[in-house]
Short mmCIF file of C-alpha atoms and ligand atoms in Angstrom, two decimals:
data_model
loop_
_atom_site.label_atom_id
_atom_site.label_comp_id
_atom_site.label_asym_id
_atom_site.label_seq_id
_atom_site.Cartn_x
_atom_site.Cartn_y
_atom_site.Cartn_z
CA MET A 1 8.44 -4.87 -28.25
CA LYS A 2 10.93 -3.94 -25.55
CA ILE A 3 10.04 -5.53 -21.96
CA ALA A 4 11.56 -4.83 -18.80
CA ILE A 5 11.37 -7.39 -15.98
CA SER A 6 11.77 -5.60 -12.66
CA GLY A 7 11.19 -6.31 -9.01
CA THR A 8 13.08 -6.50 -5.67
CA PRO A 9 15.98 -8.86 -5.72
CA GLY A 10 15.01 -12.61 -5.18
CA THR A 11 11.49 -12.08 -6.95
CA GLY A 12 12.71 -14.18 -9.79
CA LYS A 13 13.59 -11.72 -12.70
CA THR A 14 16.51 -13.50 -14.05
CA GLU A 15 14.59 -16.89 -14.29
CA VAL A 16 11.54 -15.37 -15.65
CA SER A 17 13.45 -12.98 -18.14
CA LYS A 18 15.33 -16.14 -19.58
CA GLU A 19 12.18 -18.20 -19.80
CA LEU A 20 10.27 -15.41 -21.59
CA SER A 21 13.18 -14.37 -24.04
CA LYS A 22 13.21 -18.00 -24.86
CA ILE A 23 9.38 -18.59 -25.56
CA LEU A 24 9.07 -15.14 -27.38
CA ASN A 25 12.18 -15.65 -29.17
CA TYR A 26 13.72 -12.35 -27.93
CA THR A 27 17.13 -11.14 -26.82
CA TYR A 28 17.81 -11.52 -23.21
CA ILE A 29 19.75 -8.50 -21.76
CA ASP A 30 21.25 -8.42 -18.35
CA LEU A 31 21.00 -4.91 -17.08
CA ASN A 32 23.65 -5.30 -14.36
CA GLU A 33 26.12 -6.23 -17.29
CA LEU A 34 25.00 -3.28 -19.36
CA ILE A 35 25.50 -0.87 -16.40
CA GLU A 36 29.16 -2.17 -15.75
CA LYS A 37 30.13 -2.32 -19.32
CA GLY A 38 28.20 1.02 -20.20
CA GLY A 39 30.19 2.89 -17.55
CA LEU A 40 26.94 3.72 -15.89
CA VAL A 41 28.40 3.15 -12.19
CA GLU A 42 28.88 6.35 -10.52
CA GLY A 43 30.45 5.10 -7.38
CA PHE A 44 30.00 2.50 -4.54
CA ASP A 45 27.82 2.72 -1.39
CA SER A 46 30.20 0.68 0.97
CA LYS A 47 27.60 0.61 3.86
CA ARG A 48 24.82 -0.88 1.84
CA LYS A 49 27.57 -2.81 -0.24
CA SER A 50 25.85 -1.62 -3.62
CA LYS A 51 26.75 0.13 -6.92
CA ILE A 52 25.43 3.68 -7.18
CA VAL A 53 23.71 4.22 -10.52
CA ASP A 54 22.56 7.48 -12.25
CA THR A 55 18.92 6.74 -13.04
CA LYS A 56 18.83 9.70 -15.25
CA LYS A 57 21.26 8.01 -17.51
CA LEU A 58 19.07 4.80 -17.49
CA GLU A 59 16.07 7.09 -18.62
CA LYS A 60 17.98 7.67 -21.94
CA LEU A 61 19.25 4.25 -22.41
CA GLU A 62 18.60 2.72 -25.79
CA ILE A 63 17.78 -1.12 -26.06
CA PRO A 64 17.15 -3.11 -29.18
CA ASP A 65 13.67 -3.89 -30.23
CA ASN A 66 12.41 -7.42 -29.24
CA SER A 67 14.32 -7.86 -26.16
CA VAL A 68 13.74 -8.69 -22.47
CA ILE A 69 15.72 -6.45 -20.09
CA ASP A 70 16.35 -8.09 -16.57
CA GLY A 71 17.32 -5.97 -13.64
CA HIS A 72 15.71 -4.25 -10.48
CA LEU A 73 16.40 -0.81 -12.13
CA SER A 74 14.86 -1.82 -15.57
CA HIS A 75 11.71 0.16 -15.02
CA PHE A 76 13.82 3.47 -15.47
CA ILE A 77 14.52 2.33 -19.10
CA PRO A 78 12.28 3.44 -21.96
CA VAL A 79 10.38 0.35 -22.95
CA ASP A 80 6.91 -0.67 -24.08
CA LEU A 81 6.04 -2.82 -21.04
CA VAL A 82 7.46 -2.89 -17.57
CA ILE A 83 6.60 -6.12 -15.52
CA ILE A 84 7.14 -5.76 -11.85
CA LEU A 85 7.55 -9.20 -10.19
CA ARG A 86 6.36 -9.30 -6.47
CA THR A 87 6.82 -11.87 -3.81
CA ARG A 88 5.22 -12.41 -0.38
CA PRO A 89 7.75 -10.87 2.03
CA ASN A 90 8.06 -13.91 4.39
CA ILE A 91 8.95 -15.98 1.32
CA LEU A 92 11.15 -13.55 -0.21
CA LYS A 93 13.02 -13.15 2.94
CA LYS A 94 13.82 -17.07 2.71
CA ARG A 95 14.87 -16.68 -0.84
CA LEU A 96 17.36 -13.92 0.15
CA GLU A 97 18.76 -15.75 2.87
CA ASN A 98 19.36 -18.89 0.83
CA LYS A 99 21.57 -16.55 -1.51
CA GLY A 100 23.64 -16.30 1.45
CA TRP A 101 23.07 -12.56 1.91
CA ASN A 102 24.01 -10.99 5.22
CA SER A 103 20.74 -9.86 7.62
CA SER A 104 21.04 -6.19 6.83
CA LYS A 105 20.94 -6.54 3.17
CA VAL A 106 18.02 -9.10 3.66
CA GLN A 107 16.23 -6.78 5.68
CA GLU A 108 16.83 -3.69 3.28
CA ASN A 109 15.31 -5.76 0.41
CA VAL A 110 12.27 -7.21 2.41
CA ASP A 111 11.55 -3.58 3.40
CA ALA A 112 11.68 -2.65 -0.20
CA GLU A 113 9.37 -5.39 -1.17
CA ILE A 114 6.96 -4.53 1.82
CA LEU A 115 6.81 -0.76 0.50
CA GLY A 116 6.70 -1.66 -3.07
CA ILE A 117 9.66 0.53 -3.95
CA CYS A 118 9.97 -0.43 -7.72
CA SER A 119 6.30 -0.06 -8.37
CA SER A 120 6.32 3.32 -6.93
CA GLU A 121 9.22 4.30 -8.70
CA ALA A 122 7.78 3.04 -12.13
CA GLU A 123 4.78 4.92 -11.36
CA ASP A 124 6.52 8.19 -10.56
CA ASN A 125 8.55 7.69 -13.79
CA GLY A 126 5.20 7.42 -15.89
CA GLN A 127 5.77 3.93 -17.01
CA LYS A 128 3.03 1.76 -17.67
CA PHE A 129 3.49 -1.36 -15.55
CA VAL A 130 1.85 -4.73 -14.55
CA GLU A 131 2.58 -6.49 -11.20
CA ILE A 132 2.59 -10.22 -10.83
CA ASP A 133 2.63 -12.13 -7.70
CA THR A 134 5.28 -14.82 -8.06
CA THR A 135 4.80 -16.48 -4.74
CA ASP A 136 2.71 -19.54 -6.02
CA LYS A 137 3.72 -19.58 -9.60
CA ASN A 138 6.84 -21.02 -11.18
CA PRO A 139 8.99 -18.95 -13.65
CA ARG A 140 7.71 -20.89 -16.66
CA GLU A 141 4.07 -20.10 -15.51
CA ILE A 142 4.91 -16.55 -15.11
CA ALA A 143 6.57 -16.21 -18.57
CA GLU A 144 3.62 -17.71 -20.13
CA LEU A 145 1.25 -15.35 -18.50
CA ILE A 146 3.21 -12.30 -19.73
CA LYS A 147 3.24 -13.95 -23.19
CA GLU A 148 -0.57 -14.26 -23.08
CA MET A 149 -0.84 -10.56 -22.08
CA ILE A 150 0.96 -9.42 -24.93
CA GLU A 151 -0.82 -11.72 -27.49
CA SER A 152 -4.22 -10.78 -26.11
CA ASN A 153 -3.13 -7.05 -25.61
CA LYS A 154 -4.68 -7.24 -22.23
CA PHE A 155 -2.52 -6.04 -19.45
CA ASP A 156 -4.52 -6.55 -16.27
CA THR A 157 -2.31 -5.90 -13.11
CA GLU A 158 -2.83 -7.53 -9.82
CA GLU A 159 -3.26 -5.11 -7.07
CA ILE A 160 -0.51 -5.98 -4.53
CA ASP A 161 -0.11 -4.34 -1.08
CA TRP A 162 1.90 -6.25 1.41
CA LEU A 163 1.82 -3.37 3.99
CA GLU A 164 -1.33 -4.28 5.79
CA ASP A 165 -0.26 -7.88 6.57
CA TYR A 166 3.53 -7.61 6.89
CA SER A 167 4.34 -4.28 8.43
CA GLU A 168 5.55 -6.02 11.55
CA MET A 169 8.38 -7.47 9.24
CA LEU A 170 9.55 -3.87 8.41
CA GLY A 171 13.15 -3.08 9.80
CA ASP A 172 13.82 0.31 11.49
N1 ATP B 1 8.48 -18.35 -9.00
C1 ATP B 1 9.57 -18.86 -8.25
N2 ATP B 1 9.10 -19.45 -7.24
C2 ATP B 1 10.06 -20.10 -6.42
N3 ATP B 1 11.48 -19.96 -6.39
C3 ATP B 1 12.01 -19.05 -7.16
C4 ATP B 1 10.90 -18.35 -8.25
N4 ATP B 1 11.72 -17.55 -9.02
C5 ATP B 1 12.96 -17.43 -8.50
N5 ATP B 1 13.12 -18.46 -7.55
C6 ATP B 1 14.27 -18.73 -6.87
O1 ATP B 1 14.65 -17.61 -5.99
C7 ATP B 1 15.93 -17.29 -6.27
C8 ATP B 1 16.21 -15.98 -6.76
O2 ATP B 1 15.69 -15.81 -8.19
P1 ATP B 1 16.28 -14.98 -9.16
O3 ATP B 1 17.81 -15.07 -9.03
O4 ATP B 1 15.70 -15.45 -10.49
O5 ATP B 1 15.82 -13.58 -8.74
P2 ATP B 1 16.27 -12.06 -9.31
O6 ATP B 1 14.95 -11.20 -9.04
O7 ATP B 1 16.91 -12.32 -10.51
O8 ATP B 1 17.52 -11.71 -8.17
P3 ATP B 1 18.55 -10.66 -8.44
O9 ATP B 1 17.86 -9.15 -8.35
O10 ATP B 1 19.25 -10.70 -7.06
O11 ATP B 1 19.30 -10.97 -9.60
C9 ATP B 1 16.66 -18.33 -6.99
O12 ATP B 1 17.08 -19.38 -6.20
C10 ATP B 1 15.29 -19.07 -7.71
O13 ATP B 1 15.64 -20.22 -8.07
MG1 MG B 2 18.82 -11.60 -11.16
#
């Protein structure tokens, strides 16, 4: 099985992916590294200080079976299951500030989380996806939850919509 772990930066993808690959005995794949090495970087957006990636190329990427792929664009890759990690925006904001990110980058990502950008992209792309709220769970618990879903073949998603409670946190 191929599993993508996606979500806004700071939602815990890397920690969860590493735990999950360990408990399933799957290969851990860092999508950012794959993008760099695979020459998938199209340019650099200097204003947003981020790489420009052609998502159409990601849609054609082949990853090995029995792997967990970690990255905020992993929901574009053909996989069997997409997990989207979500985090309450006020908590996410603190995690991103702790990374030392500047305020505009923090705001951009808090906005993306409030609006559920990863989930809507996965949906538009026709991917089967499950959302998990990571706010009050640790990475180990989240990995166990995903393992249970796979073993029981039950993929119940949480319905997460931060917009109603956190619209005042949106930037302009
Ligand atoms: N479930 C959690 N509860 C509390 N803190 C967490 C949780 N998951 C991750 N963290 C912390 O939040 C920070 C971001 O986690 P992590 O680097 O795994 O996120 P990420 O989604 O991989 O981010 P990026 O997209 O920037 O790589 C880290 O400091 C991590 O220790
Ligand atoms: Mg990461």
